[in-house]
Amino acid sequence: MGKRVAQLERAILFTKLSVALTCSWPPSPLATKNRLLLFNALWCTAFASSVALFLPLLAAIYEYYKSPIILGKTVSLASAVAQVVIKMIICRLQQRRFQVSRLFMLYFDMENFCKHATKTERMVLERYVHKYKYFHCIYILWSFITTAFVICGPLYSSQTFPTHAIYPFSVKHQPYNSLIFFHQSLVGFQASSGMGIDTQVALLLRYATARFELLGIQLRNAKTNSEFNVCIQKHIDLLRYTKEIRLSIKYLVLATIATTTTAVIFGSLNLIANQPLILKTLYATVVFSASVELFMYAWPADGMMRMSERTATSVYGTAWYNRDISVQRKVLRIILRSQKLETIGISGIVPQLSLSHYAKYLYTSLSYFNALRIMVGDPSPL
């Protein structure tokens, strides 16, 4: 049992560490005033650091707009930095939602539930950790390895720095040269940490999925009317919890779609350009990382949607016909409510985030890339 607890704690700790450079994991509602001040200071420092590179990258986009290759590199890297800036702002604005009221302390509720889980609950949570831990770890490691490849760009190209950012002062002499290189490297790892926010959200979605599965087990095991009423109340609370998750992450999903689409399209320009193989390999990793990012939302969102639908099957499989009429009415409401899937969506943009939507996203990105490729003067077929 101790090993299971350790696995759950390690999964949460690993996620917290992966997003440390963005300060996106909200502090505990029980945190002291000094810890909150420290957290706010670190967030402001991390945010200022990201903006300090994003603005020079915008200047570089303006400067090199007639050079498709450099433009493609700069836009894809600027999209990564823009994404971490936007995600930090969204997480900051949502921290009030993450911490206020008993039901809606999303991360605190998850950690507290894992800490006090029963044997059955722990077994289900452990199964989810074991099933997805390798994918989450590989995704995070790949994100940081991609940044390391970009940072090493000056080793196999004529660039002085990892990016083509343009500054309003000379950066050819020391100590400015070393400081700029260090800062660009730091922001690169912040962008990797920003991709870690995807696993942070995925952790919430998988936790909600596990709670729906546990609810199904409890419904099937309910023997008395009081036990059944407890399950019904848990279903109501869980629906409120998933609603808060949807409200909290929908803008993160929107920011991810916008920035990764841009990074995939412009980064792919370097794959068809006449450049050394090592540079093509570098931007192939950037494009692959960006294209996989939305998958980190779509996969757990798809799983939560399908597991919430199974609640109707679970409750219908119980001996509801032996209950009194008031309980039967509640069963009917659960079945009817379960027909409305718990989905993540943005009106007019993402009707339903799922694996099928992710496939459409890849197809659309490829179509945009083909159009842009022809515009920059390479009409050869892909």
Coordinates of C-alpha atoms in Angstrom, one line a residue:
M1 CA 0.0 0.0 0.0
G2 CA 2.9 2.3 0.8
K3 CA 4.2 1.8 -2.7
R4 CA 0.9 2.7 -4.2
V5 CA 0.7 5.9 -2.2
A6 CA 4.3 6.7 -3.3
Q7 CA 3.3 6.2 -6.9
L8 CA 0.4 8.6 -6.7
E9 CA 2.6 11.2 -4.9
R10 CA 5.4 10.8 -7.3
A11 CA 3.1 11.3 -10.3
I12 CA 1.8 14.5 -8.8
L13 CA 5.3 15.6 -7.8
F14 CA 6.7 14.9 -11.2
T15 CA 4.0 17.0 -12.8
K16 CA 4.6 19.9 -10.3
L17 CA 8.4 19.8 -11.1
S18 CA 7.7 19.8 -14.9
V19 CA 5.8 23.1 -14.6
A20 CA 8.0 24.8 -12.0
L21 CA 9.5 27.3 -14.5
T22 CA 6.0 28.6 -15.3
C23 CA 4.6 28.7 -11.8
S24 CA 1.3 27.3 -13.1
W25 CA 0.6 24.9 -10.3
P26 CA -1.4 27.0 -7.8
P27 CA -0.2 27.1 -4.2
S28 CA -2.2 25.3 -1.6
P29 CA -5.1 27.2 0.1
L30 CA -3.3 26.4 3.3
A31 CA -0.1 28.1 2.2
T32 CA 1.3 30.7 4.5
K33 CA 1.5 34.4 3.6
N34 CA 5.3 34.2 3.1
R35 CA 4.9 31.2 0.7
L36 CA 2.3 33.1 -1.3
L37 CA 4.6 36.2 -1.6
L38 CA 7.4 34.0 -2.8
F39 CA 5.1 32.3 -5.3
N40 CA 4.0 35.7 -6.6
A41 CA 7.5 36.9 -6.9
L42 CA 8.6 33.8 -8.8
W43 CA 5.7 34.1 -11.2
C44 CA 6.4 37.7 -12.0
T45 CA 10.1 36.9 -12.6
A46 CA 9.2 34.0 -14.9
F47 CA 6.6 36.0 -16.8
A48 CA 9.0 39.0 -17.3
S49 CA 11.7 36.6 -18.5
S50 CA 9.3 35.1 -21.2
V51 CA 8.1 38.5 -22.4
A52 CA 11.8 39.8 -22.6
L53 CA 12.4 37.2 -25.4
F54 CA 9.0 37.4 -27.0
L55 CA 9.3 41.1 -27.9
P56 CA 12.8 40.7 -29.6
L57 CA 11.3 37.7 -31.5
L58 CA 8.5 39.9 -32.8
A59 CA 11.1 42.4 -34.0
A60 CA 12.9 39.6 -35.8
I61 CA 9.7 38.6 -37.5
Y62 CA 9.4 42.1 -38.8
E63 CA 13.0 42.3 -39.8
Y64 CA 13.1 39.0 -41.7
Y65 CA 9.7 38.8 -43.2
K66 CA 11.2 38.7 -46.7
S67 CA 13.4 35.6 -45.8
P68 CA 11.0 32.6 -45.7
I69 CA 13.5 30.3 -44.0
I70 CA 14.5 32.6 -41.1
L71 CA 10.9 33.7 -40.9
G72 CA 9.7 30.2 -40.5
K73 CA 12.2 29.5 -37.7
T74 CA 11.4 32.7 -35.9
V75 CA 7.7 32.4 -36.1
S76 CA 7.7 28.8 -34.8
L77 CA 10.0 29.7 -31.9
A78 CA 7.9 32.9 -31.2
S79 CA 4.8 30.8 -31.1
A80 CA 6.4 28.6 -28.4
V81 CA 7.3 31.6 -26.3
A82 CA 3.9 33.2 -26.9
Q83 CA 2.2 30.0 -25.8
V84 CA 4.0 29.9 -22.4
V85 CA 3.2 33.7 -21.9
I86 CA -0.5 33.1 -22.6
K87 CA -0.6 30.0 -20.5
M88 CA 1.0 31.7 -17.6
I89 CA -1.6 34.5 -17.8
I90 CA -4.5 32.1 -18.1
C91 CA -3.3 30.0 -15.1
R92 CA -2.8 33.2 -13.1
L93 CA -6.3 34.4 -13.8
Q94 CA -7.7 30.9 -13.1
Q95 CA -5.9 30.5 -9.7
R96 CA -8.9 32.1 -8.0
R97 CA -11.1 29.3 -9.6
F98 CA -8.5 26.7 -8.6
Q99 CA -8.6 27.8 -4.9
V100 CA -12.1 29.1 -4.0
S101 CA -14.8 27.0 -2.3
R102 CA -14.7 23.4 -1.2
L103 CA -15.9 21.8 -4.4
F104 CA -13.9 23.9 -6.8
M105 CA -10.4 23.6 -5.3
L106 CA -9.4 21.5 -8.3
Y107 CA -5.8 20.6 -7.6
F108 CA -6.1 20.6 -3.8
D109 CA -9.2 18.4 -4.1
M110 CA -7.2 15.9 -6.3
E111 CA -4.2 15.8 -3.9
N112 CA -6.5 15.5 -0.9
F113 CA -8.5 12.7 -2.5
C114 CA -5.4 10.7 -3.4
K115 CA -4.0 11.1 0.1
H116 CA -7.2 9.8 1.8
A117 CA -8.3 7.3 -0.9
T118 CA -9.6 3.9 0.3
K119 CA -8.1 0.7 -0.9
T120 CA -10.4 0.3 -3.9
E121 CA -10.0 4.0 -4.8
R122 CA -6.3 3.7 -4.6
M123 CA -6.2 0.6 -6.8
V124 CA -8.1 2.4 -9.5
L125 CA -6.0 5.6 -9.3
E126 CA -2.8 3.4 -9.3
R127 CA -4.0 1.7 -12.5
Y128 CA -4.4 5.1 -14.2
V129 CA -0.9 6.2 -13.1
H130 CA 0.6 2.9 -14.3
K131 CA -1.2 3.1 -17.6
Y132 CA -0.2 6.7 -18.5
K133 CA 3.0 7.4 -16.6
Y134 CA 5.3 6.4 -19.4
F135 CA 3.6 8.5 -22.0
H136 CA 3.6 11.5 -19.7
C137 CA 7.2 11.1 -18.8
I138 CA 8.3 10.6 -22.4
Y139 CA 6.3 13.7 -23.4
I140 CA 8.0 15.9 -20.8
L141 CA 11.4 14.6 -21.5
W142 CA 10.9 15.0 -25.2
S143 CA 9.8 18.6 -24.6
F144 CA 13.0 19.5 -22.8
I145 CA 15.2 17.5 -25.2
T146 CA 13.7 19.5 -28.1
T147 CA 14.7 22.7 -26.3
A148 CA 18.2 21.3 -25.8
F149 CA 18.4 20.7 -29.6
V150 CA 17.4 24.3 -30.3
I151 CA 19.9 25.7 -27.8
C152 CA 22.7 23.7 -29.4
G153 CA 21.8 25.3 -32.8
P154 CA 24.8 27.6 -32.9
L155 CA 27.1 24.5 -32.8
Y156 CA 26.0 23.4 -36.3
S157 CA 24.9 26.7 -37.9
S158 CA 26.2 30.2 -38.4
Q159 CA 23.8 31.6 -35.7
T160 CA 25.3 33.2 -32.6
F161 CA 22.3 32.5 -30.4
P162 CA 19.6 29.9 -30.4
T163 CA 17.1 32.3 -32.0
H164 CA 17.3 35.2 -34.4
A165 CA 15.9 37.7 -31.8
I166 CA 16.8 41.3 -32.4
Y167 CA 17.6 43.6 -29.5
P168 CA 17.7 47.4 -29.3
F169 CA 21.4 47.2 -28.2
S170 CA 24.6 45.5 -29.3
V171 CA 25.0 41.9 -28.2
K172 CA 28.4 41.2 -29.8
H173 CA 30.5 41.9 -26.7
Q174 CA 30.7 40.3 -23.3
P175 CA 29.0 40.1 -20.9
Y176 CA 25.9 40.8 -23.0
N177 CA 26.7 37.9 -25.4
S178 CA 26.7 35.3 -22.6
L179 CA 23.7 36.8 -20.8
I180 CA 21.6 36.8 -24.0
F181 CA 22.6 33.2 -24.7
F182 CA 21.7 32.2 -21.1
H183 CA 18.4 34.1 -21.2
Q184 CA 17.3 32.5 -24.5
S185 CA 18.2 29.1 -23.2
L186 CA 16.2 29.7 -20.0
V187 CA 13.2 30.9 -21.9
G188 CA 13.5 27.8 -24.1
F189 CA 13.2 25.6 -21.0
Q190 CA 10.3 27.7 -19.9
A191 CA 8.6 26.9 -23.2
S192 CA 9.2 23.2 -22.4
S193 CA 7.8 23.8 -19.0
G194 CA 4.8 25.4 -20.7
M195 CA 4.3 22.2 -22.6
G196 CA 4.3 20.5 -19.1
I197 CA 1.1 22.5 -18.4
D198 CA -0.5 20.1 -20.9
T199 CA 0.3 17.1 -18.6
Q200 CA -0.9 19.2 -15.7
V201 CA -4.3 19.5 -17.4
A202 CA -4.2 15.9 -18.5
L203 CA -3.7 14.9 -14.9
L204 CA -6.9 16.7 -13.9
L205 CA -8.9 15.1 -16.7
R206 CA -7.6 11.6 -15.9
Y207 CA -8.4 12.2 -12.3
A208 CA -12.0 13.1 -13.2
T209 CA -12.2 10.0 -15.5
A210 CA -11.0 7.9 -12.6
R211 CA -13.7 9.4 -10.3
F212 CA -16.4 8.6 -12.9
E213 CA -15.1 5.0 -12.9
L214 CA -15.1 4.8 -9.1
L215 CA -18.7 6.2 -9.1
G216 CA -19.8 3.4 -11.4
I217 CA -18.2 0.8 -9.0
Q218 CA -20.0 2.4 -6.0
L219 CA -23.3 2.5 -7.8
R220 CA -23.1 -1.2 -8.7
N221 CA -22.1 -2.0 -5.1
A222 CA -24.8 0.1 -3.4
K223 CA -27.2 -2.1 -1.4
T224 CA -29.4 0.3 0.6
N225 CA -31.3 3.5 -0.3
S226 CA -28.9 5.6 1.8
E227 CA -25.9 4.2 0.0
F228 CA -27.6 4.9 -3.3
N229 CA -28.4 8.4 -2.3
V230 CA -24.8 9.0 -1.4
C231 CA -23.7 7.9 -4.9
I232 CA -26.3 10.2 -6.5
Q233 CA -24.9 13.1 -4.5
K234 CA -21.4 12.2 -5.6
H235 CA -22.5 12.2 -9.2
I236 CA -23.9 15.8 -8.7
D237 CA -20.6 16.9 -7.1
L238 CA -18.6 15.3 -9.8
L239 CA -20.6 17.0 -12.5
R240 CA -19.9 20.3 -10.8
Y241 CA -16.2 19.4 -10.6
T242 CA -15.9 18.6 -14.3
K243 CA -17.8 21.8 -15.1
E244 CA -15.1 23.8 -13.3
I245 CA -12.4 21.9 -15.1
R246 CA -14.0 22.8 -18.4
L247 CA -14.3 26.5 -17.5
S248 CA -10.7 26.5 -16.3
I249 CA -8.9 24.9 -19.2
K250 CA -10.9 25.9 -22.3
Y251 CA -8.8 29.0 -22.9
L252 CA -5.6 26.9 -22.4
V253 CA -7.0 24.6 -25.2
L254 CA -7.6 27.6 -27.4
A255 CA -4.1 29.0 -26.9
T256 CA -2.6 25.6 -27.6
I257 CA -4.5 25.2 -30.8
A258 CA -3.6 28.7 -32.1
T259 CA 0.1 28.6 -31.2
T260 CA 0.8 24.9 -32.2
T261 CA -0.9 25.4 -35.5
T262 CA 1.3 28.4 -36.2
A263 CA 4.4 26.5 -35.1
V264 CA 3.6 23.4 -37.2
I265 CA 2.9 25.4 -40.3
F266 CA 6.0 27.8 -40.2
G267 CA 8.3 25.2 -38.7
S268 CA 7.5 22.8 -41.6
L269 CA 8.9 25.4 -44.0
N270 CA 12.4 24.4 -42.8
L271 CA 11.7 20.8 -43.8
I272 CA 11.4 21.6 -47.5
A273 CA 14.1 24.3 -47.6
N274 CA 17.6 23.7 -48.9
Q275 CA 19.4 23.4 -45.6
P276 CA 21.8 20.9 -43.8
L277 CA 20.2 17.7 -42.7
I278 CA 21.0 18.5 -39.0
L279 CA 18.9 21.7 -39.2
K280 CA 16.0 19.8 -40.9
T281 CA 16.2 17.2 -38.1
L282 CA 16.1 20.0 -35.5
Y283 CA 12.9 21.5 -36.9
A284 CA 11.4 18.1 -37.5
T285 CA 11.5 17.7 -33.7
V286 CA 10.0 21.1 -33.1
V287 CA 7.1 20.4 -35.6
F288 CA 6.6 17.0 -34.0
S289 CA 6.5 18.4 -30.5
A290 CA 4.0 21.0 -31.5
S291 CA 1.8 18.6 -33.3
V292 CA 1.7 16.2 -30.4
E293 CA 0.8 18.9 -27.9
L294 CA -2.9 19.1 -28.6
F295 CA -3.0 15.3 -28.3
M296 CA -2.2 15.7 -24.6
Y297 CA -5.6 17.4 -24.2
A298 CA -7.6 15.3 -26.7
W299 CA -6.7 11.9 -25.3
P300 CA -7.7 12.4 -21.7
A301 CA -10.7 14.6 -22.7
D302 CA -11.9 11.7 -25.0
G303 CA -11.5 9.3 -22.1
M304 CA -13.4 11.5 -19.7
M305 CA -16.2 11.9 -22.2
R306 CA -16.7 8.1 -22.7
M307 CA -16.3 7.3 -19.0
S308 CA -19.0 9.8 -18.0
E309 CA -21.3 8.2 -20.5
R310 CA -20.8 4.8 -18.9
T311 CA -22.4 6.1 -15.7
A312 CA -25.8 5.6 -17.2
T313 CA -24.9 1.9 -17.9
S314 CA -23.6 1.5 -14.4
V315 CA -26.7 2.9 -12.7
Y316 CA -29.0 1.0 -15.0
G317 CA -27.3 -2.3 -14.1
T318 CA -28.2 -1.9 -10.5
A319 CA -31.4 -3.2 -8.9
W320 CA -33.1 0.1 -9.3
Y321 CA -36.5 -1.5 -9.8
N322 CA -36.4 -2.7 -6.1
R323 CA -36.0 0.9 -4.8
D324 CA -38.7 3.3 -3.8
I325 CA -40.2 5.7 -6.3
S326 CA -38.1 8.6 -5.2
V327 CA -34.8 6.7 -5.9
Q328 CA -36.2 5.5 -9.2
R329 CA -36.7 9.1 -10.3
K330 CA -33.2 10.0 -9.3
V331 CA -31.9 7.0 -11.4
L332 CA -33.9 8.3 -14.3
R333 CA -32.3 11.7 -13.9
I334 CA -28.8 10.2 -13.8
I335 CA -29.5 8.2 -17.0
L336 CA -30.8 11.3 -18.8
R337 CA -28.0 13.5 -17.5
S338 CA -25.4 11.0 -18.6
Q339 CA -26.6 11.3 -22.2
K340 CA -25.1 14.8 -22.2
L341 CA -21.4 13.9 -22.5
E342 CA -18.9 15.7 -20.3
T343 CA -16.8 17.3 -23.1
I344 CA -14.3 20.1 -23.4
G345 CA -15.2 22.6 -26.1
I346 CA -15.1 26.2 -27.2
S347 CA -18.2 27.5 -28.9
G348 CA -17.6 28.1 -32.6
I349 CA -14.0 26.8 -32.5
V350 CA -13.8 23.4 -30.9
P351 CA -17.3 21.9 -30.6
Q352 CA -15.9 18.8 -28.9
L353 CA -12.3 18.1 -28.0
S354 CA -11.6 14.4 -28.8
L355 CA -9.3 12.1 -30.7
S356 CA -11.4 12.6 -33.9
H357 CA -11.0 16.4 -33.5
Y358 CA -7.3 15.9 -33.1
A359 CA -7.2 14.1 -36.4
K360 CA -9.0 17.0 -38.1
Y361 CA -6.6 19.4 -36.5
L362 CA -3.6 17.5 -38.1
Y363 CA -5.4 17.5 -41.5
T364 CA -6.1 21.2 -41.3
S365 CA -2.6 22.1 -40.3
L366 CA -1.3 20.1 -43.3
S367 CA -3.7 21.9 -45.7
Y368 CA -2.5 25.3 -44.4
F369 CA 1.1 24.3 -44.7
N370 CA 0.6 23.3 -48.4
A371 CA -1.0 26.6 -49.1
L372 CA 1.9 28.5 -47.4
R373 CA 4.5 26.4 -49.2
I374 CA 3.1 27.4 -52.6
M375 CA 3.0 31.1 -51.5
V376 CA 6.7 31.1 -50.6
G377 CA 7.6 29.7 -54.0
D378 CA 7.9 25.9 -53.7
P379 CA 5.1 24.5 -55.8
S380 CA 6.5 20.9 -55.8
P381 CA 4.1 18.3 -54.4
L382 CA 4.5 17.4 -50.8

